[in-house]
Amino acid sequence: MSTPSISELDSLPVLDARPTAEGGEAKITGSAWKLAAYVFVENRLAVAGLGVVVFMFLFCFIGPLIYHTDQINTDITQFTLPPSAAHPLGTDNVGYDVLGRLMVGGQTSLEIGIIAALLATTFGVLWGAIAGFVGGWLDQLMMRIVDSMLAIPTLFLLLVLAAMFVQLRMSMQEFTRIANDLQGRVDPILLRVNRILEDSEERISSVMGDTAEITRIARGQAQKVDRVVSEALERLRIQVIRADQILTGALEVVDEAGTKFRNTLWRPIRQASAVMKGIKVGLDILRRQQNNKPESDPVSQDEELFI
Amino acid sequence: VTGFLVRRLGQSVIVVFGVTILTFVLTRLLPGGVARAILGTRASPIAIAEFNQANGLDLPGWQQYLFYLNQVLHGNLGFSYQLNESVVDLLRDHLPKTIILLGLSTLLALAIAIPLGVMQAVRRNKLDDYFFTSLSFALYSMPIFWLGLILIIVFSADLNVLSPQGPQGDISTYLDPSQIAALVLPVVTLALVEIALFSRYMRSSMLDNLVQDYVRTAKAKGVSMTGILYGHVLRNALLPIVTLLGLSLPGIFSGALIAEAIFNYPGMGLLFWDSAQKRDFPVLLGVTLVVAIATVVGNLLADIGYAVVDPRVRITE
């Protein structure tokens, strides 16, 4: 690489590794993917990086298949051992094999890392592309939002979020505890109810034998109740009918008066009759409701069936 | 210049408001709400309702935000019920210590990284350049907690020459010899990582400038190598470092958090770390807000500094 390619920290080497005009261009045919792959392969640093990632994947996901360790049960007799043939990197403070632990832990790290990178790239590209394409005030707004997010150091944000999730988990545990507590309290009651039911089964069956008698008594009671209710309803009905008659009579009188004094007192009387009519309609509705009641009431229906 | 300054200042103000919105949303995202976070998971519904009413938490969201903003603008960042102290008082105790730690380590890092970067650029692709490049990469890729632990093991446990924990006294005792000795390890740990970063950028920035036409002109004019390096190239090469300083502020704050936790250095980072363990949300969010605002201000200062020293920024902006 020539002198201007300085920074190994940024992507400058990628530019330097572009195929030169004489030999390179002719080889590149086909899709953009092919071109990208070609440029990528030409860049030795990038290939080396890919090699490291591939090695990590093999180490973490294929490694445990070859190098078997128990990463589930602790073995306190084997804690903090120095590296040996059995444990190439030694053991940790609860007896896990450190090399095996690295493999298992590396799986999580790789999964999180790749998912985070994918998400970040997807949203970042969309966000930036929209801001740049639309431009203007939207660009400004979107970039200020990005600036605000960048201003909060990642570690601080992560710790706040972690603390929040611990709190959330504690709330969940509290909820589970309350639920268990409630269940613990309800269960004995249910059990007791169950036992009482079992105990009283015999008594119930003996009672069942007397059902015929009970039914007879019940019928008598029901008839009595029904009589009282229907009497009360009948009385109410009569009251309503009487009120209706009075009102209708009054209206007739008013109407008569109206025909008599139409020329002089027409308007006020019309108003009064309108009020009267309103009251009559209201009473009609009330009466209809009262009349409907006996039919729609299931209790009285049952009682009628009894009779 | 004024137009650029005003626009840049306006942007920073908007970003600070954005940050307050973010921290506000974070407080409202707390599981069970603010009341449960402060009163605990066993608080009764009546206690929560009372707390919500007393703190205006039963109002609509935008009113709550304005209330929060008003509190922040009046210097009220909330009250730590765990430490029974207002967050502002806690910050007043802890922030100066973090500033000392950050200031010392950054100064030390710059004092070493700039000459190192210049040297590496001049002697590029030679043995010593490769040596320091490898060293930088090793330090750069090293987790700071690991580096700190190694330094403690070597210098405290094995050699027994330095204190494994930072100065514990009040800030007025920092000039005491024992306190200065205690400061060494935390400062060096932070500085080592920063040196790795800054020297890499310094080296590439120097190399960028060494191939410029003005260097050739200066050579043709008969300026000595030292004159070219320190009179012309260094000054131009320092420009990206100014921006880098501003941009790396969040990283430096994060590094300070870890370093403070390792060395039990009673700064803002340790306060934050302890609060995270105890889920002391008012402190967590207060510190987050302060750090975020410090970052915004740092970036603003870096940009203004850049505009002052490099006229090209002012013209293109």
Coordinates of C-alpha atoms in Angstrom, one line a residue:
Chain A
M1 CA 0.0 0.0 0.0
S2 CA 1.2 3.4 -0.9
T3 CA 2.0 6.3 1.4
P4 CA -1.4 8.1 1.5
S5 CA -3.1 5.0 2.9
I6 CA -2.4 5.9 6.5
S7 CA -5.3 5.2 8.8
E8 CA -5.8 1.6 9.6
L9 CA -8.6 2.8 11.9
D10 CA -10.8 3.9 9.0
S11 CA -11.8 2.5 5.7
L12 CA -9.1 4.1 3.6
P13 CA -7.4 0.8 2.7
V14 CA -10.6 -0.3 1.0
L15 CA -10.1 2.6 -1.5
D16 CA -6.5 1.7 -2.0
A17 CA -7.3 -1.9 -2.8
R18 CA -9.5 -1.0 -5.8
P19 CA -8.4 -2.9 -8.9
T20 CA -6.0 -0.9 -11.0
A21 CA -7.1 0.3 -14.4
E22 CA -4.9 -1.9 -16.5
G23 CA -5.6 -5.5 -15.3
G24 CA -8.5 -5.2 -12.9
E25 CA -11.4 -3.7 -14.9
A26 CA -11.5 -6.5 -17.6
K27 CA -12.0 -9.2 -15.0
I28 CA -15.0 -7.6 -13.4
T29 CA -18.1 -8.8 -15.2
G30 CA -21.6 -9.6 -13.9
S31 CA -23.7 -8.2 -11.0
A32 CA -22.9 -5.6 -8.4
W33 CA -22.6 -8.4 -5.8
K34 CA -19.8 -10.0 -7.9
L35 CA -18.1 -6.6 -8.1
A36 CA -18.4 -6.1 -4.4
A37 CA -17.1 -9.6 -3.7
Y38 CA -14.1 -8.9 -6.1
V39 CA -13.3 -5.7 -4.4
F40 CA -13.6 -7.4 -1.0
V41 CA -11.3 -10.3 -1.9
E42 CA -8.7 -7.9 -3.3
N43 CA -8.6 -6.2 0.1
R44 CA -6.3 -8.3 2.3
L45 CA -7.2 -6.6 5.5
A46 CA -10.9 -7.2 4.9
V47 CA -10.3 -10.8 4.1
A48 CA -8.2 -11.2 7.3
G49 CA -11.1 -9.6 9.3
L50 CA -13.6 -12.0 7.7
G51 CA -11.2 -14.8 8.6
V52 CA -11.2 -13.7 12.3
V53 CA -15.1 -13.6 12.3
V54 CA -15.3 -17.0 10.7
F55 CA -12.8 -18.4 13.2
M56 CA -14.9 -17.0 16.1
F57 CA -18.0 -18.6 14.7
L58 CA -16.3 -22.0 14.4
F59 CA -14.8 -21.6 17.8
C60 CA -18.1 -20.7 19.5
F61 CA -20.6 -22.9 17.6
I62 CA -18.5 -25.9 16.4
G63 CA -16.0 -25.8 19.2
P64 CA -18.4 -27.2 21.9
L65 CA -19.2 -30.1 19.6
I66 CA -15.6 -31.1 19.5
Y67 CA -14.4 -29.9 23.0
H68 CA -17.0 -31.3 25.4
T69 CA -17.3 -29.5 28.8
D70 CA -20.1 -29.4 31.4
Q71 CA -21.4 -25.9 31.3
I72 CA -24.5 -26.6 33.3
N73 CA -23.4 -28.2 36.6
T74 CA -20.9 -26.5 38.8
D75 CA -18.1 -28.5 40.4
I76 CA -16.8 -26.6 43.5
T77 CA -14.1 -29.2 44.1
Q78 CA -12.5 -28.1 40.8
F79 CA -12.5 -24.3 41.4
T80 CA -9.8 -21.8 40.1
L81 CA -7.5 -24.5 38.8
P82 CA -4.5 -23.4 36.8
P83 CA -4.3 -24.4 33.1
S84 CA -3.7 -28.2 32.7
A85 CA -4.2 -30.9 30.2
A86 CA -7.8 -31.4 31.3
H87 CA -8.5 -27.7 31.4
P88 CA -6.3 -25.8 28.9
L89 CA -7.4 -22.4 30.3
G90 CA -8.1 -23.6 33.9
T91 CA -11.4 -23.3 35.7
D92 CA -13.3 -20.4 37.2
N93 CA -14.4 -19.9 40.8
V94 CA -17.3 -22.4 40.6
G95 CA -15.4 -25.0 38.6
Y96 CA -16.5 -24.3 35.1
D97 CA -13.9 -25.0 32.4
V98 CA -12.8 -21.5 31.2
L99 CA -12.2 -22.6 27.5
G100 CA -15.7 -24.1 27.3
R101 CA -17.1 -21.1 29.1
L102 CA -15.5 -18.8 26.4
M103 CA -17.2 -20.8 23.7
V104 CA -20.6 -20.7 25.3
G105 CA -20.3 -17.0 26.2
G106 CA -19.0 -16.2 22.8
Q107 CA -22.2 -17.6 21.2
T108 CA -24.2 -15.0 23.0
S109 CA -21.8 -12.2 22.2
L110 CA -21.8 -13.1 18.5
E111 CA -25.6 -13.4 18.4
I112 CA -26.1 -10.1 20.1
G113 CA -23.4 -8.4 18.1
I114 CA -24.7 -9.5 14.7
I115 CA -28.3 -8.8 15.5
A116 CA -27.4 -5.4 16.8
A117 CA -25.2 -4.7 13.7
L118 CA -28.0 -5.7 11.4
L119 CA -30.6 -3.6 13.2
A120 CA -28.3 -0.7 13.4
T121 CA -27.5 -0.9 9.7
T122 CA -31.1 -1.3 8.6
F123 CA -32.4 1.6 10.7
G124 CA -29.4 3.8 10.3
V125 CA -29.4 3.5 6.5
L126 CA -33.1 4.2 6.3
W127 CA -33.0 7.1 8.7
G128 CA -30.0 8.7 7.1
A129 CA -31.3 8.1 3.6
I130 CA -34.7 9.6 4.4
A131 CA -33.1 12.6 6.1
G132 CA -30.7 13.2 3.2
F133 CA -33.3 12.6 0.4
V134 CA -36.0 14.8 1.8
G135 CA -33.7 17.4 3.2
G136 CA -34.8 20.7 4.7
W137 CA -36.4 20.9 8.1
L138 CA -37.0 17.1 8.3
D139 CA -33.3 16.5 7.8
Q140 CA -32.6 19.0 10.5
L141 CA -35.1 17.4 12.9
M142 CA -33.9 13.8 12.2
M143 CA -30.3 14.8 12.6
R144 CA -30.9 16.6 15.9
I145 CA -32.7 13.4 17.2
V146 CA -29.6 11.5 16.2
D147 CA -27.4 14.0 18.0
S148 CA -29.4 13.7 21.1
M149 CA -29.0 9.9 21.1
L150 CA -25.3 10.3 20.5
A151 CA -24.9 12.7 23.3
I152 CA -25.8 10.1 25.9
P153 CA -22.9 7.7 26.3
T154 CA -23.9 4.2 25.5
L155 CA -22.6 2.7 28.8
F156 CA -24.7 5.1 30.8
L157 CA -27.8 4.4 28.8
L158 CA -27.2 0.7 29.0
L159 CA -26.8 0.7 32.8
V160 CA -30.0 2.7 33.2
L161 CA -31.9 0.3 31.0
A162 CA -30.3 -2.7 32.8
A163 CA -31.4 -1.3 36.1
M164 CA -34.9 -0.7 34.7
F165 CA -35.1 -4.3 33.5
V166 CA -34.0 -5.6 36.9
Q167 CA -36.8 -3.4 38.4
L168 CA -39.2 -4.8 35.9
R169 CA -38.2 -8.4 36.7
M170 CA -38.6 -7.6 40.4
S171 CA -42.1 -6.3 39.8
M172 CA -42.8 -9.5 37.9
Q173 CA -41.5 -11.6 40.7
E174 CA -43.6 -9.6 43.2
F175 CA -46.6 -10.2 41.0
T176 CA -45.9 -14.0 40.8
R177 CA -45.4 -14.0 44.6
I178 CA -48.7 -12.3 45.2
A179 CA -50.4 -14.7 42.7
N180 CA -48.9 -17.6 44.6
D181 CA -49.9 -16.2 47.9
L182 CA -53.4 -15.7 46.7
Q183 CA -53.5 -19.2 45.3
G184 CA -52.2 -20.5 48.6
R185 CA -55.0 -18.7 50.4
V186 CA -57.7 -19.7 48.0
D187 CA -56.7 -23.4 47.7
P188 CA -57.6 -24.4 51.4
I189 CA -61.0 -22.7 51.0
L190 CA -61.7 -24.6 47.8
L191 CA -60.5 -27.8 49.5
R192 CA -62.8 -27.2 52.4
V193 CA -65.7 -26.5 50.1
N194 CA -64.9 -29.7 48.3
R195 CA -64.8 -31.7 51.5
I196 CA -68.1 -30.2 52.7
L197 CA -69.7 -31.1 49.4
E198 CA -68.4 -34.6 49.8
D199 CA -69.6 -34.9 53.4
S200 CA -73.0 -33.5 52.5
E201 CA -73.5 -35.8 49.5
E202 CA -75.4 -38.3 51.6
R203 CA -77.5 -35.7 53.2
I204 CA -78.3 -34.2 49.8
S205 CA -79.4 -37.6 48.4
S206 CA -81.7 -38.1 51.4
V207 CA -83.1 -34.6 50.7
M208 CA -83.6 -35.6 47.1
G209 CA -86.0 -38.3 48.3
D210 CA -88.2 -35.6 49.8
T211 CA -88.2 -33.6 46.6
A212 CA -91.8 -34.4 45.8
E213 CA -93.0 -32.9 49.1
I214 CA -90.7 -29.9 48.8
T215 CA -92.1 -29.3 45.3
R216 CA -95.6 -29.3 46.6
I217 CA -94.8 -26.9 49.3
A218 CA -92.9 -24.7 46.9
R219 CA -95.9 -24.7 44.5
G220 CA -98.1 -23.4 47.3
Q221 CA -95.7 -20.7 48.2
A222 CA -95.2 -19.7 44.6
Q223 CA -99.0 -19.5 44.0
K224 CA -99.2 -17.2 47.0
V225 CA -96.4 -15.0 45.8
D226 CA -97.9 -14.9 42.3
R227 CA -101.3 -13.9 43.6
V228 CA -99.7 -11.0 45.6
V229 CA -97.7 -9.9 42.6
S230 CA -100.5 -10.1 40.1
E231 CA -102.8 -8.3 42.5
A232 CA -100.3 -5.5 42.9
L233 CA -99.8 -5.2 39.2
E234 CA -103.5 -5.2 38.6
R235 CA -103.9 -2.4 41.0
L236 CA -101.2 -0.4 39.3
R237 CA -102.8 -1.1 35.9
I238 CA -106.1 0.3 37.1
Q239 CA -104.3 3.3 38.5
V240 CA -102.7 3.9 35.1
I241 CA -105.9 3.4 33.2
R242 CA -107.7 5.8 35.5
A243 CA -105.0 8.4 35.0
D244 CA -105.3 7.9 31.3
Q245 CA -109.0 8.3 31.3
I246 CA -108.7 11.5 33.3
L247 CA -106.1 12.8 30.9
T248 CA -108.0 11.8 27.8
G249 CA -111.1 13.5 29.2
A250 CA -109.1 16.6 30.0
L251 CA -107.8 16.6 26.4
E252 CA -111.3 16.3 25.0
V253 CA -112.4 19.2 27.2
V254 CA -109.4 21.2 26.0
D255 CA -110.1 20.3 22.4
E256 CA -113.7 21.3 22.8
A257 CA -112.6 24.6 24.3
G258 CA -110.2 24.9 21.5
T259 CA -112.8 24.7 18.8
K260 CA -114.8 27.2 20.8
F261 CA -112.1 29.7 21.4
R262 CA -109.9 29.0 18.4
N263 CA -110.0 32.5 17.1
T264 CA -109.0 34.1 20.4
L265 CA -107.2 31.6 22.6
W266 CA -105.9 29.2 19.9
R267 CA -102.2 29.5 20.6
P268 CA -102.0 29.1 24.3
I269 CA -104.4 26.2 24.3
R270 CA -102.5 24.5 21.6
Q271 CA -99.4 24.8 23.7
A272 CA -101.2 23.4 26.7
S273 CA -102.6 20.5 24.7
A274 CA -99.1 19.8 23.4
V275 CA -97.9 19.5 27.0
M276 CA -100.8 17.3 27.9
K277 CA -100.2 15.1 24.9
G278 CA -96.6 14.8 26.0
I279 CA -97.7 13.7 29.4
K280 CA -100.1 11.2 27.8
V281 CA -97.4 9.7 25.6
G282 CA -95.1 9.4 28.6
L283 CA -97.9 7.6 30.6
D284 CA -98.6 5.4 27.6
I285 CA -95.0 4.3 27.6
L286 CA -95.1 3.7 31.3
R287 CA -98.2 1.7 31.0
R288 CA -96.8 -0.4 28.2
Q289 CA -93.8 -1.1 30.4
Q290 CA -95.9 -2.1 33.3
N291 CA -98.0 -4.4 31.0
N292 CA -94.9 -6.0 29.5
K293 CA -93.3 -6.7 32.9
P294 CA -95.3 -9.8 33.8
E295 CA -94.5 -11.4 30.5
S296 CA -90.8 -10.7 30.4
D297 CA -90.1 -11.5 34.0
P298 CA -88.7 -15.1 34.1
V299 CA -89.5 -15.6 37.8
S300 CA -93.2 -15.0 37.3
Q301 CA -93.1 -17.2 34.2
D302 CA -91.7 -20.0 36.2
E303 CA -94.3 -19.5 38.8
E304 CA -97.0 -19.7 36.1
L305 CA -95.6 -22.9 34.9
F306 CA -95.7 -24.2 38.4
I307 CA -99.4 -23.5 38.6
Chain B
V1 CA -18.0 33.2 11.8
T2 CA -20.9 34.6 13.7
G3 CA -23.4 32.9 11.4
F4 CA -21.7 29.6 12.0
L5 CA -21.4 30.1 15.7
V6 CA -25.1 31.1 16.0
R7 CA -26.3 28.1 14.0
R8 CA -24.0 25.7 15.8
L9 CA -25.1 27.1 19.2
G10 CA -28.8 26.8 18.2
Q11 CA -28.2 23.2 17.2
S12 CA -26.6 22.4 20.6
V13 CA -29.6 24.0 22.4
I14 CA -32.0 21.8 20.4
V15 CA -29.9 18.8 21.2
V16 CA -29.9 19.6 24.9
F17 CA -33.7 19.8 24.8
G18 CA -33.7 16.5 22.9
V19 CA -31.6 14.9 25.7
T20 CA -34.0 16.2 28.3
I21 CA -36.9 14.6 26.4
L22 CA -35.0 11.3 26.2
T23 CA -34.3 11.3 30.0
F24 CA -37.9 12.3 30.6
V25 CA -39.1 9.4 28.5
L26 CA -36.7 7.1 30.4
T27 CA -38.2 8.2 33.7
R28 CA -41.7 7.5 32.4
L29 CA -40.6 4.1 31.0
L30 CA -39.7 2.9 34.5
P31 CA -41.6 -0.3 35.3
G32 CA -44.6 0.6 37.4
G33 CA -43.8 4.3 36.9
V34 CA -41.7 6.8 38.9
A35 CA -43.7 6.2 42.1
R36 CA -43.0 2.5 42.2
A37 CA -39.3 3.1 41.4
I38 CA -39.0 5.4 44.4
L39 CA -41.5 3.9 46.8
G40 CA -40.5 0.3 46.0
T41 CA -42.4 -2.7 44.7
R42 CA -44.4 -3.2 47.9
A43 CA -46.0 0.3 47.9
S44 CA -49.7 0.3 48.2
P45 CA -51.9 1.7 45.5
I46 CA -53.0 4.5 47.8
A47 CA -49.4 5.5 48.5
I48 CA -48.7 5.5 44.8
A49 CA -51.7 7.6 44.0
E50 CA -50.8 10.1 46.7
F51 CA -47.2 10.3 45.5
N52 CA -48.4 10.8 41.9
Q53 CA -50.6 13.6 42.9
A54 CA -48.0 15.3 45.0
N55 CA -45.4 15.2 42.2
G56 CA -47.8 16.0 39.4
L57 CA -47.6 12.6 37.8
D58 CA -51.3 12.4 37.3
L59 CA -51.1 15.3 34.8
P60 CA -51.0 14.8 31.0
G61 CA -47.6 13.9 29.6
W62 CA -46.6 17.2 28.0
Q63 CA -47.5 19.0 31.3
Q64 CA -45.3 16.6 33.1
Y65 CA -42.5 17.3 30.7
L66 CA -42.8 21.0 31.1
F67 CA -42.8 20.5 34.9
Y68 CA -39.7 18.3 34.6
L69 CA -38.0 20.9 32.3
N70 CA -38.8 23.6 34.7
Q71 CA -37.3 21.6 37.6
V72 CA -34.1 20.9 35.5
L73 CA -33.8 24.5 34.5
H74 CA -34.0 25.5 38.2
G75 CA -31.2 23.1 39.0
N76 CA -33.4 20.5 40.6
L77 CA -32.5 17.0 39.2
G78 CA -34.5 15.1 41.7
F79 CA -33.9 13.5 45.1
S80 CA -32.1 10.3 45.9
Y81 CA -34.2 8.5 48.4
Q82 CA -31.5 5.8 48.7
L83 CA -28.8 8.4 49.8
N84 CA -31.3 10.8 51.3
E85 CA -29.7 13.7 49.4
S86 CA -30.6 15.8 46.4
V87 CA -29.0 14.7 43.1
V88 CA -27.5 18.2 42.6
D89 CA -25.7 18.0 46.0
L90 CA -24.4 14.5 45.1
L91 CA -23.1 15.8 41.8
R92 CA -21.5 18.8 43.5
D93 CA -19.5 16.3 45.6
H94 CA -18.6 13.9 42.8
L95 CA -18.3 15.8 39.6
P96 CA -15.1 17.8 40.4
K97 CA -13.3 14.5 41.2
T98 CA -14.3 13.1 37.8
I99 CA -13.2 16.3 36.1
I100 CA -9.8 16.0 37.8
L101 CA -9.5 12.4 36.7
L102 CA -10.6 13.1 33.1
G103 CA -8.5 16.2 32.9
L104 CA -5.3 14.7 34.2
S105 CA -5.6 11.5 32.1
T106 CA -6.5 13.4 28.9
L107 CA -3.6 15.9 29.4
L108 CA -1.2 13.0 30.0
A109 CA -2.5 11.2 27.0
L110 CA -2.1 14.2 24.7
A111 CA 1.4 14.9 26.1
I112 CA 2.5 11.4 25.1
A113 CA 0.3 10.7 22.1
I114 CA 1.2 13.8 20.1
P115 CA 5.0 13.4 20.1
L116 CA 4.5 9.6 19.7
G117 CA 2.3 10.1 16.6
V118 CA 4.8 12.6 15.1
M119 CA 7.6 10.2 15.7
Q120 CA 5.8 7.3 14.2
A121 CA 4.8 9.3 11.1
V122 CA 8.4 10.5 10.5
R123 CA 9.8 7.0 10.9
R124 CA 6.8 5.3 9.2
N125 CA 7.2 1.6 8.3
K126 CA 10.4 1.3 10.3
L127 CA 10.9 -1.1 13.2
D128 CA 10.0 1.4 16.0
D129 CA 6.9 2.5 14.1
Y130 CA 5.7 -1.1 13.9
F131 CA 6.5 -1.6 17.6
F132 CA 4.4 1.3 18.7
T133 CA 1.7 0.5 16.2
S134 CA 1.4 -3.0 17.7
L135 CA 1.5 -1.6 21.2
S136 CA -1.3 1.0 20.3
F137 CA -3.5 -1.7 18.9
A138 CA -2.9 -3.9 21.9
L139 CA -3.9 -1.1 24.2
Y140 CA -6.8 0.1 22.0
S141 CA -8.4 -3.3 21.9
M142 CA -7.9 -3.9 25.6
P143 CA -11.0 -3.7 27.8
I144 CA -10.3 -0.9 30.3
F145 CA -11.4 -3.0 33.2
W146 CA -8.9 -5.7 32.3
L147 CA -6.1 -3.2 31.9
G148 CA -7.0 -1.7 35.3
L149 CA -7.0 -5.1 37.0
I150 CA -3.6 -6.0 35.4
L151 CA -2.1 -2.7 36.6
I152 CA -3.5 -3.3 40.1
I153 CA -2.0 -6.8 40.1
V154 CA 1.4 -5.7 38.9
F155 CA 1.9 -2.4 40.8
S156 CA -0.2 -3.0 43.9
A157 CA -0.3 -6.7 44.6
D158 CA 3.1 -7.7 43.3
L159 CA 5.4 -4.7 43.4
N160 CA 3.4 -3.0 46.2
V161 CA 4.4 0.5 45.1
L162 CA 1.0 2.1 44.2
S163 CA -2.4 2.2 45.9
P164 CA -4.9 -0.1 44.4
Q165 CA -7.7 2.4 45.0
G166 CA -8.0 6.1 44.1
P167 CA -7.8 8.9 46.6
Q168 CA -10.7 8.6 49.1
G169 CA -10.5 12.0 50.7
D170 CA -12.1 15.3 50.0
I171 CA -10.9 17.2 46.9
S172 CA -8.9 19.6 49.0
T173 CA -6.6 16.8 50.2
Y174 CA -5.6 15.8 46.6
L175 CA -2.3 17.6 46.8
D176 CA -1.2 15.4 49.7
P177 CA 1.6 13.0 48.5
S178 CA -0.3 9.9 49.5
Q179 CA -3.3 11.1 47.5
I180 CA -1.2 11.9 44.5
A181 CA 0.3 8.4 44.6
A182 CA -3.3 7.0 44.8
L183 CA -4.2 9.0 41.7
V184 CA -1.5 7.4 39.6
L185 CA -3.1 4.2 38.7
P186 CA -6.6 5.4 37.7
V187 CA -5.1 8.3 35.6
V188 CA -2.6 6.0 33.9
T189 CA -5.2 3.4 33.1
L190 CA -7.5 5.9 31.4
A191 CA -4.5 7.6 29.7
L192 CA -3.1 4.4 28.2
V193 CA -6.3 3.7 26.3
E194 CA -6.5 7.4 25.2
I195 CA -2.9 7.4 24.1
A196 CA -3.6 4.4 21.8
L197 CA -6.5 6.2 20.2
F198 CA -4.9 9.7 19.9
S199 CA -1.5 8.5 18.7
R200 CA -3.1 6.5 15.8
Y201 CA -5.0 9.6 14.7
M202 CA -2.0 11.8 15.2
R203 CA 0.1 9.5 13.0
S204 CA -2.4 9.3 10.2
S205 CA -3.0 13.1 10.4
M206 CA 0.7 13.8 10.2
L207 CA 1.1 11.4 7.2
D208 CA -1.8 13.2 5.5
N209 CA -0.1 16.5 5.9
L210 CA 3.5 15.3 5.1
V211 CA 2.5 14.6 1.4
Q212 CA 1.0 18.1 1.0
D213 CA 2.4 20.6 -1.5
Y214 CA 3.2 23.1 1.2
V215 CA 5.7 20.7 2.8
R216 CA 7.5 20.4 -0.5
T217 CA 7.5 24.2 -0.8
A218 CA 8.9 24.6 2.7
K219 CA 11.6 22.1 1.9
A220 CA 12.5 23.9 -1.3
K221 CA 12.6 27.1 0.7
G222 CA 15.2 25.6 2.9
V223 CA 13.3 25.1 6.1
S224 CA 14.9 22.5 8.4
M225 CA 13.1 19.2 9.0
T226 CA 12.3 20.2 12.6
G227 CA 11.0 23.5 11.4
I228 CA 8.8 21.8 8.8
L229 CA 7.5 19.3 11.3
Y230 CA 6.8 21.5 14.3
G231 CA 6.3 24.8 12.5
H232 CA 4.0 23.7 9.7
V233 CA 2.9 20.1 9.7
L234 CA 2.2 19.6 13.4
R235 CA -0.1 22.6 13.6
N236 CA -2.2 21.4 10.7
A237 CA -2.1 17.8 11.9
L238 CA -3.5 18.8 15.3
L239 CA -6.8 20.0 13.7
P240 CA -8.5 16.5 13.5
I241 CA -7.3 15.8 17.1
V242 CA -9.4 18.8 18.3
T243 CA -12.5 17.2 16.7
L244 CA -11.5 13.8 17.9
L245 CA -11.3 15.1 21.5
G246 CA -14.9 16.4 21.2
L247 CA -16.2 13.2 19.6
S248 CA -14.5 10.8 22.0
L249 CA -16.0 12.6 25.1
P250 CA -18.8 10.0 25.5
G251 CA -16.2 7.2 25.3
I252 CA -13.9 9.0 27.8
F253 CA -16.9 9.3 30.2
S254 CA -17.7 5.6 29.8
G255 CA -14.0 4.8 30.4
A256 CA -14.0 7.0 33.5
L257 CA -17.1 5.1 34.8
I258 CA -15.3 1.8 34.5
A259 CA -12.0 3.1 35.9
E260 CA -13.8 4.7 38.8
A261 CA -15.6 1.5 39.6
I262 CA -12.4 -0.5 39.5
F263 CA -10.3 1.8 41.5
N264 CA -13.1 2.8 43.9
Y265 CA -12.5 6.4 42.8
P266 CA -15.4 8.4 44.4
G267 CA -16.3 10.4 41.2
M268 CA -19.5 10.6 39.2
G269 CA -18.9 7.3 37.5
L270 CA -18.7 5.4 40.8
L271 CA -21.8 7.2 42.0
F272 CA -23.5 6.1 38.8
W273 CA -22.3 2.6 39.1
D274 CA -23.4 2.3 42.7
S275 CA -26.8 3.8 41.9
A276 CA -27.3 1.3 39.0
Q277 CA -26.7 -1.5 41.5
K278 CA -29.3 0.0 43.9
R279 CA -31.6 1.1 41.1
D280 CA -31.5 4.7 42.4
F281 CA -33.2 6.1 39.3
P282 CA -33.1 9.8 40.2
V283 CA -29.3 9.7 40.4
L284 CA -29.0 7.6 37.3
L285 CA -31.1 9.9 35.2
G286 CA -29.5 13.0 36.7
V287 CA -26.0 11.8 35.9
T288 CA -27.1 10.8 32.5
L289 CA -28.4 14.2 31.8
V290 CA -25.3 15.9 33.1
V291 CA -23.0 13.7 31.1
A292 CA -25.1 14.1 27.9
I293 CA -25.0 17.9 28.3
A294 CA -21.3 17.8 29.0
T295 CA -20.9 15.9 25.8
V296 CA -22.9 18.4 23.8
V297 CA -21.0 21.3 25.2
G298 CA -17.7 19.4 24.5
N299 CA -18.7 18.9 20.9
L300 CA -19.7 22.5 20.6
L301 CA -16.4 23.7 22.0
A302 CA -14.5 21.4 19.7
D303 CA -16.4 22.6 16.7
I304 CA -15.9 26.3 17.6
G305 CA -12.2 25.6 18.3
Y306 CA -11.9 24.0 14.9
A307 CA -13.6 26.9 13.2
V308 CA -11.3 29.3 15.0
V309 CA -8.1 27.5 14.0
D310 CA -9.1 26.4 10.5
P311 CA -10.6 29.0 8.2
R312 CA -11.7 26.4 5.7
V313 CA -14.4 25.2 8.0
R314 CA -15.9 28.7 8.2
I315 CA -15.9 29.1 4.4
T316 CA -17.4 25.8 3.5
E317 CA -20.0 25.9 6.2

